[in-house]
mmCIF file of C-alpha atoms in Angstrom:
data_model
loop_
_atom_site.group_PDB
_atom_site.id
_atom_site.type_symbol
_atom_site.label_atom_id
_atom_site.label_comp_id
_atom_site.label_asym_id
_atom_site.label_seq_id
_atom_site.Cartn_x
_atom_site.Cartn_y
_atom_site.Cartn_z
ATOM 1 C CA UNK A 229 11.809 -6.322 31.257
ATOM 2 C CA UNK A 230 13.897 -9.474 31.036
ATOM 3 C CA UNK A 231 12.778 -12.717 30.098
ATOM 4 C CA UNK A 232 13.941 -15.728 32.345
ATOM 5 C CA UNK A 233 15.276 -19.021 31.005
ATOM 6 C CA UNK A 234 13.156 -22.067 31.662
ATOM 7 C CA UNK A 235 15.662 -23.253 34.000
ATOM 8 C CA UNK A 236 15.455 -20.183 36.231
ATOM 9 C CA UNK A 237 11.241 -20.591 36.863
ATOM 10 C CA UNK A 238 11.214 -21.586 40.740
ATOM 11 C CA UNK A 239 10.252 -25.399 40.820
ATOM 12 C CA UNK A 240 8.260 -24.538 43.967
ATOM 13 C CA UNK A 241 5.207 -23.523 41.712
ATOM 14 C CA UNK A 242 4.958 -25.853 38.585
ATOM 15 C CA UNK A 243 2.988 -24.618 35.839
ATOM 16 C CA UNK A 244 1.461 -26.266 32.759
ATOM 17 C CA UNK A 245 -0.112 -24.529 29.868
ATOM 18 C CA UNK A 246 -3.400 -24.177 29.736
ATOM 19 C CA UNK A 247 -4.170 -26.305 26.406
ATOM 20 C CA UNK A 248 -2.246 -29.200 27.911
ATOM 21 C CA UNK A 249 -4.213 -28.980 31.019
ATOM 22 C CA UNK A 250 -7.752 -28.715 29.135
ATOM 23 C CA UNK A 251 -6.584 -32.132 27.549
ATOM 24 C CA UNK A 252 -4.888 -33.881 30.031
ATOM 25 C CA UNK A 253 -8.284 -33.271 32.172
ATOM 26 C CA UNK A 254 -10.235 -34.446 29.538
ATOM 27 C CA UNK A 255 -12.360 -31.381 28.843
ATOM 28 C CA UNK A 256 -11.069 -31.274 25.228
ATOM 29 C CA UNK A 257 -10.585 -34.671 23.028
ATOM 30 C CA UNK A 258 -7.555 -33.549 21.672
ATOM 31 C CA UNK A 259 -4.883 -31.109 21.989
ATOM 32 C CA UNK A 260 -5.976 -28.851 19.183
ATOM 33 C CA UNK A 261 -9.242 -28.726 20.306
ATOM 34 C CA UNK A 262 -7.878 -27.628 23.843
ATOM 35 C CA UNK A 263 -5.902 -25.013 22.295
ATOM 36 C CA UNK A 264 -9.205 -23.476 20.306
ATOM 37 C CA UNK A 265 -10.948 -23.739 23.238
ATOM 38 C CA UNK A 266 -8.594 -21.508 25.051
ATOM 39 C CA UNK A 267 -7.550 -19.238 22.142
ATOM 40 C CA UNK A 268 -11.157 -18.437 21.072
ATOM 41 C CA UNK A 269 -11.817 -16.686 24.480
ATOM 42 C CA UNK A 270 -14.286 -19.244 26.115
ATOM 43 C CA UNK A 271 -12.160 -20.237 29.108
ATOM 44 C CA UNK A 272 -11.552 -17.776 32.301
ATOM 45 C CA UNK A 273 -8.733 -18.442 34.607
ATOM 46 C CA UNK A 274 -9.533 -16.479 38.206
ATOM 47 C CA UNK A 275 -12.222 -14.588 36.389
ATOM 48 C CA UNK A 276 -10.051 -13.239 33.597
ATOM 49 C CA UNK A 277 -10.762 -14.236 30.090
ATOM 50 C CA UNK A 278 -8.022 -16.487 28.164
ATOM 51 C CA UNK A 279 -7.061 -15.997 24.639
ATOM 52 C CA UNK A 280 -3.897 -18.049 24.508
ATOM 53 C CA UNK A 281 -3.179 -21.678 24.623
ATOM 54 C CA UNK A 282 0.425 -20.925 26.435
ATOM 55 C CA UNK A 283 -0.723 -19.329 29.437
ATOM 56 C CA UNK A 284 0.467 -21.190 32.567
ATOM 57 C CA UNK A 285 -2.086 -22.916 35.172
ATOM 58 C CA UNK A 286 -0.932 -23.692 38.805
ATOM 59 C CA UNK A 287 -2.537 -25.733 41.499
ATOM 60 C CA UNK A 288 -5.125 -23.453 43.288
ATOM 61 C CA UNK A 289 -5.933 -21.523 40.281
ATOM 62 C CA UNK A 290 -10.087 -21.594 39.264
ATOM 63 C CA UNK A 291 -11.338 -22.572 35.791
ATOM 64 C CA UNK A 292 -14.427 -21.490 34.145
ATOM 65 C CA UNK A 293 -14.916 -24.043 31.328
ATOM 66 C CA UNK A 294 -17.702 -24.465 29.078
ATOM 67 C CA UNK A 295 -18.806 -27.714 27.688
ATOM 68 C CA UNK A 296 -21.620 -28.447 25.329
ATOM 69 C CA UNK A 297 -24.814 -26.491 27.161
ATOM 70 C CA UNK A 298 -22.911 -26.628 30.921
ATOM 71 C CA UNK A 299 -20.287 -24.517 32.140
ATOM 72 C CA UNK A 300 -17.922 -25.912 34.798
ATOM 73 C CA UNK A 301 -16.393 -23.956 37.588
ATOM 74 C CA UNK A 302 -13.090 -25.928 38.954
ATOM 75 C CA UNK A 303 -10.542 -25.525 41.247
ATOM 76 C CA UNK A 304 -6.927 -27.165 39.999
ATOM 77 C CA UNK A 305 -5.404 -29.570 42.676
ATOM 78 C CA UNK A 306 -2.542 -31.031 41.280
ATOM 79 C CA UNK A 307 -1.291 -30.873 37.631
ATOM 80 C CA UNK A 308 -1.281 -34.169 35.854
ATOM 81 C CA UNK A 309 2.134 -35.230 34.556
ATOM 82 C CA UNK A 310 0.051 -36.889 31.711
ATOM 83 C CA UNK A 311 -3.131 -38.016 30.107
ATOM 84 C CA UNK A 312 -4.400 -40.582 31.978
ATOM 85 C CA UNK A 313 -7.905 -42.477 32.773
ATOM 86 C CA UNK A 314 -10.814 -40.312 33.224
ATOM 87 C CA UNK A 315 -11.008 -41.272 37.145
ATOM 88 C CA UNK A 316 -7.223 -40.230 37.683
ATOM 89 C CA UNK A 317 -8.110 -36.836 35.777
ATOM 90 C CA UNK A 318 -10.829 -35.891 38.042
ATOM 91 C CA UNK A 319 -8.671 -36.472 41.182
ATOM 92 C CA UNK A 320 -6.659 -33.601 39.912
ATOM 93 C CA UNK A 321 -9.787 -30.988 40.270
ATOM 94 C CA UNK A 322 -12.838 -30.040 42.384
ATOM 95 C CA UNK A 323 -15.882 -29.227 40.760
ATOM 96 C CA UNK A 324 -17.372 -25.634 42.387
ATOM 97 C CA UNK A 325 -20.035 -25.329 40.284
ATOM 98 C CA UNK A 326 -21.444 -27.270 37.329
ATOM 99 C CA UNK A 327 -24.762 -25.309 35.594
ATOM 100 C CA UNK A 328 -25.976 -23.246 32.617
#
């Protein structure tokens, strides 16, 4: 299997590292906490356990994210370009379920 240079990744399907996404969407207070959340296996993407901070997330993916006593199930609608206000962050995902 050959690796592809970053230039050859199709722009039609943009992706973002899961640790950056968790930070941008304000599920973690900082990037280090976001990376630890992902690497400790607490986050699931499309039903599969994530154990790496570099896993790529695309629009349409479903994430299961524990936060305190709650578990959030969200569908990614759009990928944010940077960390911004909470209101803008919430416009990038749809809450499917919140509960224990």
